[in-house]
Amino acid sequence: MDKLLVEGGRPLYGEIQVSGSKNASLPILMACLMLSQETTLYNVPNLRDINTTLKLLEYLGCKVNKNRGIIKVCASKIQPEAPYDLVRTMRASILCLGPLLAVLGKAKVALPGGCAIGSRPVDLHLKGLEKMGASFQLEQGYIIGTCSKLKGTHIYFDFPTVGGTENLLMAACLAEGETILENAAKEPEIIDLANFLIEAGAKIQGHGTSIIKIQGVNKLKGIKYEVMPDRIEAGTYMIAGAITRGEITITNCPVEELDAVITKLKEMGVKCSVDSEKKIVQILESTDIQGIDVITAPYPGFPTDMQAQIMALMCVAKGSGMIKETIFENRFMHVLELVRLGANIKLSGDTALIRGVSFLRGAPVMASDLRASASLVLAGLAARGVTEIHRVYHLDRGYEKIEQKLSKVGAKIWRIK
């Protein structure tokens, strides 16, 4: 099993280009199950989760071709079963449920796995699909769904679920009549999915707002489409510049979609230069970084996927700060590992109190999930000595060539197999 070694204490200088969005690519790839012709996707990152998704699409009957960030998918003949071996490591695998029901009228999908960051039930997906006419039973760890023809309906989400919004948005595109999704999630990745579907022939209005209206169509056509840049990767590299007190230029950066993160970094005293038109953010050398209060929230609030990373920065800021996690109940698993590096963090329920220290010190640590892995890399970049990060397979699920990108801007970081 791979591990990373990080020798910290070096300011980073240079340019990092952001890869395509993992969280946008995954639902868009699943949506290819519904397209009647070959689809070409550009700017798809080379990640573990992407490769798992491509294997799943091939198992489902798609023809898949991958070449340097360009992926071609043709769903000419598909079958309804997504096996446990392919979906056990990836939460997004549940997103094939809606497309399979829309196209085939049946689906057999293993209950998915993914990061151990708390309960993320699929009941909102199932309730919505049931309102559209599907019926489900659970057998030996599989969700088995059937329907004669999905029908448009009015669906209200108890809370704005990203995966649930994506699954039902896709299913509704081929349903009979109009579907209204109320209290829908507003994440940029949902907007990207909707834009992809619209280009393929779907009739969608309101994406990016809490009410999305979809008028079902008979079929969707194959298209060429470029996936948006990854806002979480971009935010992580911004913090890499800030935590090392370096100067980093982030290119191909989804600036507007990172407004909450950039606002908080500026509040901490991080010097940022932002050019929205050219998709560039520069993190300039900052010395007087202060602790602040952060509350995670659905978009456009501060993203839970950036909580661990900004916590790492707060560990070496002046004064104290507080982070309240409102999305997942078990997303502080990185805290004990940061404490091993010398951080001063106290937990109380869904809140972490962080008192900044003068410096962190390298030590062996273990990653518990994708974003926790990123926070440990960031802390390692700032720490004195060598930080040894174990279980970095989590990191490979969401960051493309992270050690190569950081090495190019001056980090001393190695992967040990």
CSV table of C-alpha atoms in Angstrom, one decimal:
chain,number,residue,atom,x,y,z
A,1,MET,CA,0.0,0.0,0.0
A,2,ASP,CA,1.4,3.4,-1.0
A,3,LYS,CA,2.4,6.1,1.4
A,4,LEU,CA,3.6,9.7,1.0
A,5,LEU,CA,6.6,11.3,2.7
A,6,VAL,CA,6.4,15.1,3.0
A,7,GLU,CA,9.4,17.2,4.2
A,8,GLY,CA,7.9,20.5,5.3
A,9,GLY,CA,8.9,24.0,6.1
A,10,ARG,CA,9.4,25.2,2.5
A,11,PRO,CA,7.4,28.0,0.9
A,12,LEU,CA,5.9,27.0,-2.4
A,13,TYR,CA,6.3,29.2,-5.5
A,14,GLY,CA,5.0,28.7,-9.0
A,15,GLU,CA,1.9,27.7,-11.0
A,16,ILE,CA,-0.5,24.8,-10.5
A,17,GLN,CA,-3.2,24.0,-13.1
A,18,VAL,CA,-6.5,22.7,-11.8
A,19,SER,CA,-7.7,19.4,-13.3
A,20,GLY,CA,-11.3,18.6,-14.3
A,21,SER,CA,-13.8,18.2,-11.6
A,22,LYS,CA,-14.2,14.7,-10.1
A,23,ASN,CA,-17.6,15.5,-8.7
A,24,ALA,CA,-18.9,16.8,-12.0
A,25,SER,CA,-17.3,14.0,-14.1
A,26,LEU,CA,-18.9,11.1,-12.2
A,27,PRO,CA,-22.6,12.0,-12.7
A,28,ILE,CA,-21.9,13.1,-16.3
A,29,LEU,CA,-20.3,9.7,-17.0
A,30,MET,CA,-23.3,8.0,-15.5
A,31,ALA,CA,-25.6,10.1,-17.6
A,32,CYS,CA,-23.9,8.7,-20.7
A,33,LEU,CA,-26.0,5.5,-20.0
A,34,MET,CA,-29.0,7.4,-21.3
A,35,LEU,CA,-27.4,8.8,-24.5
A,36,SER,CA,-28.2,6.9,-27.8
A,37,GLN,CA,-24.9,7.8,-29.5
A,38,GLU,CA,-21.2,8.0,-28.7
A,39,THR,CA,-20.3,10.9,-26.3
A,40,THR,CA,-16.9,12.5,-26.0
A,41,LEU,CA,-15.9,14.1,-22.7
A,42,TYR,CA,-12.9,16.5,-22.3
A,43,ASN,CA,-11.0,17.6,-19.2
A,44,VAL,CA,-11.9,14.4,-17.2
A,45,PRO,CA,-9.3,13.8,-14.4
A,46,ASN,CA,-7.3,10.6,-14.2
A,47,LEU,CA,-8.5,9.4,-10.8
A,48,ARG,CA,-9.2,6.2,-9.0
A,49,ASP,CA,-13.0,7.0,-8.8
A,50,ILE,CA,-13.1,7.9,-12.5
A,51,ASN,CA,-11.4,4.6,-13.5
A,52,THR,CA,-13.8,2.7,-11.2
A,53,THR,CA,-16.7,4.4,-13.0
A,54,LEU,CA,-15.3,3.5,-16.4
A,55,LYS,CA,-15.0,-0.1,-15.4
A,56,LEU,CA,-18.6,0.0,-14.1
A,57,LEU,CA,-19.8,1.5,-17.4
A,58,GLU,CA,-18.0,-1.3,-19.3
A,59,TYR,CA,-19.6,-3.9,-17.1
A,60,LEU,CA,-23.0,-2.3,-17.8
A,61,GLY,CA,-22.4,-2.8,-21.5
A,62,CYS,CA,-20.9,0.6,-22.6
A,63,LYS,CA,-18.0,0.8,-25.0
A,64,VAL,CA,-15.4,3.0,-23.3
A,65,ASN,CA,-12.2,4.6,-24.8
A,66,LYS,CA,-9.9,6.7,-22.6
A,67,ASN,CA,-6.9,8.8,-23.9
A,68,ARG,CA,-5.2,11.6,-22.0
A,69,GLY,CA,-8.2,13.2,-20.3
A,70,ILE,CA,-10.5,12.5,-23.3
A,71,ILE,CA,-13.1,9.8,-22.7
A,72,LYS,CA,-15.5,8.4,-25.3
A,73,VAL,CA,-18.6,6.4,-24.1
A,74,CYS,CA,-21.1,4.6,-26.3
A,75,ALA,CA,-24.1,3.0,-24.5
A,76,SER,CA,-25.5,1.1,-27.4
A,77,LYS,CA,-26.5,-2.0,-25.4
A,78,ILE,CA,-26.6,-1.9,-21.6
A,79,GLN,CA,-27.6,-4.4,-18.9
A,80,PRO,CA,-29.1,-3.5,-15.4
A,81,GLU,CA,-26.7,-4.9,-12.8
A,82,ALA,CA,-24.0,-3.0,-11.0
A,83,PRO,CA,-22.0,-5.5,-8.9
A,84,TYR,CA,-20.7,-5.0,-5.3
A,85,ASP,CA,-17.0,-5.5,-6.3
A,86,LEU,CA,-17.2,-2.3,-8.5
A,87,VAL,CA,-19.4,-0.1,-6.3
A,88,ARG,CA,-18.1,-0.9,-2.8
A,89,THR,CA,-15.3,1.8,-2.9
A,90,MET,CA,-17.3,4.6,-4.4
A,91,ARG,CA,-20.4,6.4,-3.2
A,92,ALA,CA,-21.2,7.9,-6.6
A,93,SER,CA,-22.0,4.5,-8.0
A,94,ILE,CA,-25.6,4.9,-6.8
A,95,LEU,CA,-25.9,7.5,-9.6
A,96,CYS,CA,-26.4,4.7,-12.2
A,97,LEU,CA,-29.7,3.8,-10.6
A,98,GLY,CA,-31.8,6.6,-12.1
A,99,PRO,CA,-30.4,6.3,-15.6
A,100,LEU,CA,-30.8,2.5,-15.7
A,101,LEU,CA,-34.4,2.7,-14.6
A,102,ALA,CA,-35.1,5.5,-17.1
A,103,VAL,CA,-33.6,3.4,-20.0
A,104,LEU,CA,-34.3,-0.2,-19.1
A,105,GLY,CA,-37.1,0.0,-16.5
A,106,LYS,CA,-35.0,-2.2,-14.1
A,107,ALA,CA,-31.8,-1.9,-12.1
A,108,LYS,CA,-29.9,-4.0,-9.6
A,109,VAL,CA,-27.3,-1.9,-7.8
A,110,ALA,CA,-25.2,-2.9,-4.8
A,111,LEU,CA,-25.4,-0.6,-1.9
A,112,PRO,CA,-22.3,1.7,-2.4
A,113,GLY,CA,-19.3,2.4,-0.3
A,114,GLY,CA,-16.9,5.4,-0.2
A,115,CYS,CA,-15.5,7.6,2.5
A,116,ALA,CA,-16.3,6.8,6.2
A,117,ILE,CA,-17.5,10.3,7.0
A,118,GLY,CA,-20.9,9.5,8.4
A,119,SER,CA,-24.3,8.4,7.3
A,120,ARG,CA,-25.2,9.3,3.7
A,121,PRO,CA,-28.4,7.4,3.2
A,122,VAL,CA,-29.8,6.7,-0.3
A,123,ASP,CA,-33.4,6.8,0.9
A,124,LEU,CA,-34.0,10.2,-0.7
A,125,HIS,CA,-33.0,8.8,-4.0
A,126,LEU,CA,-35.4,5.9,-3.6
A,127,LYS,CA,-38.3,7.9,-2.3
A,128,GLY,CA,-38.1,10.3,-5.3
A,129,LEU,CA,-37.9,7.4,-7.8
A,130,GLU,CA,-40.8,5.7,-6.1
A,131,LYS,CA,-42.9,8.9,-6.7
A,132,MET,CA,-41.9,8.6,-10.3
A,133,GLY,CA,-43.4,5.1,-10.5
A,134,ALA,CA,-40.5,2.8,-9.5
A,135,SER,CA,-40.7,0.1,-6.9
A,136,PHE,CA,-37.8,-1.3,-4.8
A,137,GLN,CA,-36.7,-4.2,-2.7
A,138,LEU,CA,-33.5,-4.8,-0.8
A,139,GLU,CA,-32.0,-8.3,-1.2
A,140,GLN,CA,-28.5,-9.4,0.0
A,141,GLY,CA,-27.1,-5.9,-0.1
A,142,TYR,CA,-28.6,-5.0,-3.5
A,143,ILE,CA,-31.2,-2.4,-4.4
A,144,ILE,CA,-33.5,-4.0,-7.0
A,145,GLY,CA,-35.7,-1.5,-8.8
A,146,THR,CA,-38.3,-1.9,-11.5
A,147,CYS,CA,-40.8,0.3,-13.3
A,148,SER,CA,-42.9,0.2,-16.5
A,149,LYS,CA,-42.2,3.8,-17.4
A,150,LEU,CA,-41.0,6.6,-15.1
A,151,LYS,CA,-43.6,9.4,-14.9
A,152,GLY,CA,-43.0,13.1,-14.1
A,153,THR,CA,-44.1,14.2,-10.6
A,154,HIS,CA,-43.4,16.8,-7.9
A,155,ILE,CA,-40.6,15.8,-5.5
A,156,TYR,CA,-39.7,17.8,-2.4
A,157,PHE,CA,-36.3,16.9,-0.8
A,158,ASP,CA,-36.2,17.1,3.0
A,159,PHE,CA,-32.8,18.6,2.6
A,160,PRO,CA,-30.8,19.6,-0.5
A,161,THR,CA,-29.1,16.3,-1.3
A,162,VAL,CA,-26.5,16.5,-4.1
A,163,GLY,CA,-26.6,12.9,-5.1
A,164,GLY,CA,-30.3,12.7,-4.9
A,165,THR,CA,-30.8,15.8,-7.0
A,166,GLU,CA,-28.4,14.4,-9.6
A,167,ASN,CA,-30.0,10.9,-9.7
A,168,LEU,CA,-33.5,12.3,-10.1
A,169,LEU,CA,-32.5,15.0,-12.5
A,170,MET,CA,-31.1,12.3,-14.9
A,171,ALA,CA,-34.0,10.0,-14.5
A,172,ALA,CA,-36.5,12.8,-15.1
A,173,CYS,CA,-35.0,13.6,-18.5
A,174,LEU,CA,-36.5,10.5,-20.0
A,175,ALA,CA,-39.6,10.3,-17.9
A,176,GLU,CA,-43.1,10.9,-19.2
A,177,GLY,CA,-44.3,14.5,-18.5
A,178,GLU,CA,-42.9,17.2,-16.2
A,179,THR,CA,-40.9,16.6,-13.0
A,180,ILE,CA,-40.3,19.3,-10.5
A,181,LEU,CA,-37.5,19.0,-7.9
A,182,GLU,CA,-38.0,21.3,-5.0
A,183,ASN,CA,-35.4,22.1,-2.3
A,184,ALA,CA,-32.9,20.8,-4.8
A,185,ALA,CA,-29.1,21.1,-4.3
A,186,LYS,CA,-27.5,24.1,-6.1
A,187,GLU,CA,-23.9,22.9,-6.3
A,188,PRO,CA,-21.9,23.9,-9.5
A,189,GLU,CA,-21.4,20.2,-10.4
A,190,ILE,CA,-25.2,19.9,-10.7
A,191,ILE,CA,-25.3,22.9,-13.0
A,192,ASP,CA,-22.5,21.2,-15.1
A,193,LEU,CA,-24.5,18.0,-15.2
A,194,ALA,CA,-27.7,19.9,-16.3
A,195,ASN,CA,-25.8,21.8,-19.0
A,196,PHE,CA,-24.4,18.5,-20.3
A,197,LEU,CA,-27.9,17.0,-20.4
A,198,ILE,CA,-29.4,20.1,-22.1
A,199,GLU,CA,-26.8,19.9,-24.9
A,200,ALA,CA,-27.8,16.3,-25.3
A,201,GLY,CA,-31.4,17.3,-25.8
A,202,ALA,CA,-32.9,17.4,-22.3
A,203,LYS,CA,-35.4,20.2,-21.4
A,204,ILE,CA,-34.3,21.5,-18.0
A,205,GLN,CA,-34.9,24.9,-16.3
A,206,GLY,CA,-33.9,26.3,-12.9
A,207,HIS,CA,-30.6,24.3,-12.4
A,208,GLY,CA,-28.6,26.2,-9.9
A,209,THR,CA,-31.7,27.2,-8.0
A,210,SER,CA,-33.7,25.3,-5.4
A,211,ILE,CA,-36.5,24.5,-7.9
A,212,ILE,CA,-35.6,22.5,-11.0
A,213,LYS,CA,-38.1,21.7,-13.7
A,214,ILE,CA,-37.5,18.9,-16.2
A,215,GLN,CA,-39.8,18.1,-19.2
A,216,GLY,CA,-39.2,14.5,-20.3
A,217,VAL,CA,-38.1,13.7,-23.8
A,218,ASN,CA,-38.0,10.5,-25.8
A,219,LYS,CA,-34.2,10.3,-26.3
A,220,LEU,CA,-30.9,12.0,-25.7
A,221,LYS,CA,-28.2,12.3,-28.3
A,222,GLY,CA,-24.4,11.9,-28.1
A,223,ILE,CA,-22.4,15.1,-27.8
A,224,LYS,CA,-18.9,16.6,-27.1
A,225,TYR,CA,-18.6,18.3,-23.7
A,226,GLU,CA,-15.8,19.7,-21.5
A,227,VAL,CA,-16.1,19.1,-17.8
A,228,MET,CA,-15.7,22.1,-15.4
A,229,PRO,CA,-12.5,22.5,-13.3
A,230,ASP,CA,-12.4,21.0,-9.8
A,231,ARG,CA,-13.2,23.7,-7.3
A,232,ILE,CA,-12.1,21.5,-4.3
A,233,GLU,CA,-8.7,20.8,-5.8
A,234,ALA,CA,-8.3,24.5,-6.6
A,235,GLY,CA,-9.2,25.4,-3.0
A,236,THR,CA,-6.8,22.8,-1.6
A,237,TYR,CA,-3.9,24.3,-3.6
A,238,MET,CA,-4.8,27.8,-2.5
A,239,ILE,CA,-4.3,26.6,1.1
A,240,ALA,CA,-1.1,24.9,0.1
A,241,GLY,CA,0.3,28.4,-0.9
A,242,ALA,CA,-1.1,30.0,2.3
A,243,ILE,CA,0.0,27.4,4.8
A,244,THR,CA,3.6,27.4,3.5
A,245,ARG,CA,3.6,31.3,3.3
A,246,GLY,CA,4.5,31.0,-0.4
A,247,GLU,CA,3.2,32.4,-3.7
A,248,ILE,CA,1.0,30.1,-5.8
A,249,THR,CA,-0.8,30.9,-9.0
A,250,ILE,CA,-3.8,28.7,-9.6
A,251,THR,CA,-4.9,28.5,-13.3
A,252,ASN,CA,-8.0,27.0,-14.8
A,253,CYS,CA,-9.6,27.9,-11.5
A,254,PRO,CA,-13.4,28.0,-11.1
A,255,VAL,CA,-13.2,31.4,-9.3
A,256,GLU,CA,-16.9,32.2,-8.9
A,257,GLU,CA,-17.7,28.8,-7.6
A,258,LEU,CA,-15.0,29.3,-4.9
A,259,ASP,CA,-16.4,32.6,-3.6
A,260,ALA,CA,-17.1,31.2,0.0
A,261,VAL,CA,-13.6,29.7,0.2
A,262,ILE,CA,-11.8,32.8,-1.1
A,263,THR,CA,-13.8,35.1,1.2
A,264,LYS,CA,-12.8,33.0,4.3
A,265,LEU,CA,-9.1,33.0,3.2
A,266,LYS,CA,-9.1,36.8,2.9
A,267,GLU,CA,-10.8,37.0,6.3
A,268,MET,CA,-7.9,35.0,7.7
A,269,GLY,CA,-5.4,37.5,6.2
A,270,VAL,CA,-4.4,35.5,3.2
A,271,LYS,CA,-3.5,37.8,0.3
A,272,CYS,CA,-5.5,36.8,-2.8
A,273,SER,CA,-5.4,38.3,-6.3
A,274,VAL,CA,-8.4,37.1,-8.3
A,275,ASP,CA,-9.0,37.3,-12.1
A,276,SER,CA,-12.4,35.8,-12.8
A,277,GLU,CA,-12.2,36.3,-16.6
A,278,LYS,CA,-8.9,34.4,-16.9
A,279,LYS,CA,-9.8,31.8,-14.2
A,280,ILE,CA,-6.7,32.7,-12.2
A,281,VAL,CA,-6.2,33.1,-8.4
A,282,GLN,CA,-2.9,34.1,-7.0
A,283,ILE,CA,-2.1,33.4,-3.3
A,284,LEU,CA,0.6,35.9,-2.4
A,285,GLU,CA,3.1,35.7,0.5
A,286,SER,CA,1.1,36.2,3.7
A,287,THR,CA,2.6,36.3,7.2
A,288,ASP,CA,-0.1,37.5,9.5
A,289,ILE,CA,-2.8,34.7,9.2
A,290,GLN,CA,-5.5,34.7,11.9
A,291,GLY,CA,-7.9,32.1,13.1
A,292,ILE,CA,-11.6,32.6,12.2
A,293,ASP,CA,-14.9,30.9,12.5
A,294,VAL,CA,-16.2,28.6,9.8
A,295,ILE,CA,-19.6,26.9,9.4
A,296,THR,CA,-20.0,24.4,6.6
A,297,ALA,CA,-23.2,24.6,4.6
A,298,PRO,CA,-24.7,23.5,1.3
A,299,TYR,CA,-23.6,25.6,-1.7
A,300,PRO,CA,-23.2,28.6,-1.9
A,301,GLY,CA,-22.0,28.2,1.7
A,302,PHE,CA,-18.6,27.0,2.8
A,303,PRO,CA,-18.1,23.5,1.4
A,304,THR,CA,-17.8,20.6,3.7
A,305,ASP,CA,-15.2,19.2,1.3
A,306,MET,CA,-12.9,22.1,2.3
A,307,GLN,CA,-13.4,21.8,6.0
A,308,ALA,CA,-10.4,19.6,6.7
A,309,GLN,CA,-8.1,21.7,4.6
A,310,ILE,CA,-8.9,25.1,6.2
A,311,MET,CA,-8.6,23.4,9.6
A,312,ALA,CA,-5.0,22.5,8.7
A,313,LEU,CA,-4.4,26.2,7.9
A,314,MET,CA,-6.0,27.3,11.2
A,315,CYS,CA,-3.6,25.0,13.1
A,316,VAL,CA,-0.7,27.4,12.3
A,317,ALA,CA,-2.7,30.7,12.3
A,318,LYS,CA,-2.5,33.2,15.1
A,319,GLY,CA,-5.1,33.1,17.8
A,320,SER,CA,-8.0,30.7,17.8
A,321,GLY,CA,-10.9,29.7,15.5
A,322,MET,CA,-13.9,27.5,15.4
A,323,ILE,CA,-15.2,25.1,12.8
A,324,LYS,CA,-18.8,23.8,12.9
A,325,GLU,CA,-19.6,20.9,10.6
A,326,THR,CA,-23.3,20.8,9.7
A,327,ILE,CA,-23.3,18.4,6.7
A,328,PHE,CA,-21.7,15.1,8.0
A,329,GLU,CA,-21.8,13.9,11.6
A,330,ASN,CA,-18.4,12.1,11.4
A,331,ARG,CA,-16.2,14.4,9.5
A,332,PHE,CA,-13.6,15.2,12.2
A,333,MET,CA,-11.6,12.0,11.8
A,334,HIS,CA,-8.6,14.0,10.7
A,335,VAL,CA,-8.4,15.9,14.0
A,336,LEU,CA,-6.5,13.2,16.0
A,337,GLU,CA,-4.0,12.9,13.1
A,338,LEU,CA,-3.4,16.7,13.1
A,339,VAL,CA,-3.0,16.6,16.9
A,340,ARG,CA,-0.2,14.0,16.3
A,341,LEU,CA,1.6,16.7,14.3
A,342,GLY,CA,1.3,19.1,17.2
A,343,ALA,CA,-2.0,20.8,16.5
A,344,ASN,CA,-4.1,22.2,19.4
A,345,ILE,CA,-7.7,21.1,18.6
A,346,LYS,CA,-10.6,20.4,21.0
A,347,LEU,CA,-13.7,18.7,19.8
A,348,SER,CA,-17.2,19.2,21.2
A,349,GLY,CA,-19.9,17.4,19.2
A,350,ASP,CA,-20.1,19.0,15.7
A,351,THR,CA,-17.7,21.8,16.6
A,352,ALA,CA,-13.9,22.0,16.7
A,353,LEU,CA,-12.0,24.7,18.5
A,354,ILE,CA,-8.5,25.3,17.0
A,355,ARG,CA,-5.8,27.3,18.8
A,356,GLY,CA,-3.0,28.1,16.5
A,357,VAL,CA,0.5,26.9,17.3
A,358,SER,CA,3.9,28.3,16.2
A,359,PHE,CA,4.8,25.2,14.2
A,360,LEU,CA,3.8,21.6,13.5
A,361,ARG,CA,6.2,18.7,13.7
A,362,GLY,CA,6.4,15.8,11.3
A,363,ALA,CA,5.1,12.4,12.4
A,364,PRO,CA,3.5,9.2,11.0
A,365,VAL,CA,-0.2,9.8,10.3
A,366,MET,CA,-3.1,7.8,8.7
A,367,ALA,CA,-5.7,9.2,6.3
A,368,SER,CA,-9.3,8.3,7.0
A,369,ASP,CA,-11.0,9.7,3.9
A,370,LEU,CA,-10.4,11.8,0.8
A,371,ARG,CA,-10.4,15.3,2.2
A,372,ALA,CA,-8.7,14.2,5.5
A,373,SER,CA,-5.8,13.0,3.3
A,374,ALA,CA,-5.5,16.4,1.7
A,375,SER,CA,-5.4,18.1,5.1
A,376,LEU,CA,-2.6,15.9,6.2
A,377,VAL,CA,-0.6,16.7,3.1
A,378,LEU,CA,-1.1,20.4,3.7
A,379,ALA,CA,-0.1,20.1,7.4
A,380,GLY,CA,2.9,18.1,6.3
A,381,LEU,CA,4.0,20.9,4.0
A,382,ALA,CA,4.0,23.3,6.9
A,383,ALA,CA,5.5,21.0,9.5
A,384,ARG,CA,9.1,20.8,10.6
A,385,GLY,CA,10.7,17.5,9.6
A,386,VAL,CA,9.1,14.6,7.7
A,387,THR,CA,5.5,13.6,7.8
A,388,GLU,CA,4.6,10.1,6.8
A,389,ILE,CA,1.1,9.7,5.4
A,390,HIS,CA,-0.4,6.2,5.2
A,391,ARG,CA,-3.5,5.0,3.3
A,392,VAL,CA,-3.1,7.5,0.5
A,393,TYR,CA,-5.4,5.5,-1.7
A,394,HIS,CA,-8.1,7.9,-0.4
A,395,LEU,CA,-6.1,10.8,-1.9
A,396,ASP,CA,-5.9,9.1,-5.3
A,397,ARG,CA,-9.7,9.1,-5.5
A,398,GLY,CA,-9.9,12.9,-5.8
A,399,TYR,CA,-6.5,14.5,-6.6
A,400,GLU,CA,-4.8,13.9,-9.9
A,401,LYS,CA,-1.0,13.7,-9.6
A,402,ILE,CA,-0.9,15.7,-6.4
A,403,GLU,CA,2.7,14.9,-5.5
A,404,GLN,CA,3.9,15.8,-9.0
A,405,LYS,CA,1.9,19.1,-9.0
A,406,LEU,CA,3.3,20.1,-5.5
A,407,SER,CA,6.8,19.0,-6.4
A,408,LYS,CA,6.8,21.4,-9.4
A,409,VAL,CA,6.2,24.4,-7.1
A,410,GLY,CA,9.0,23.4,-4.7
A,411,ALA,CA,7.5,20.8,-2.3
A,412,LYS,CA,9.6,17.9,-1.1
A,413,ILE,CA,7.1,15.1,-1.4
A,414,TRP,CA,7.6,11.5,-2.4
A,415,ARG,CA,5.4,8.5,-3.0
A,416,ILE,CA,6.7,5.2,-1.5
A,417,LYS,CA,5.2,2.0,-2.9
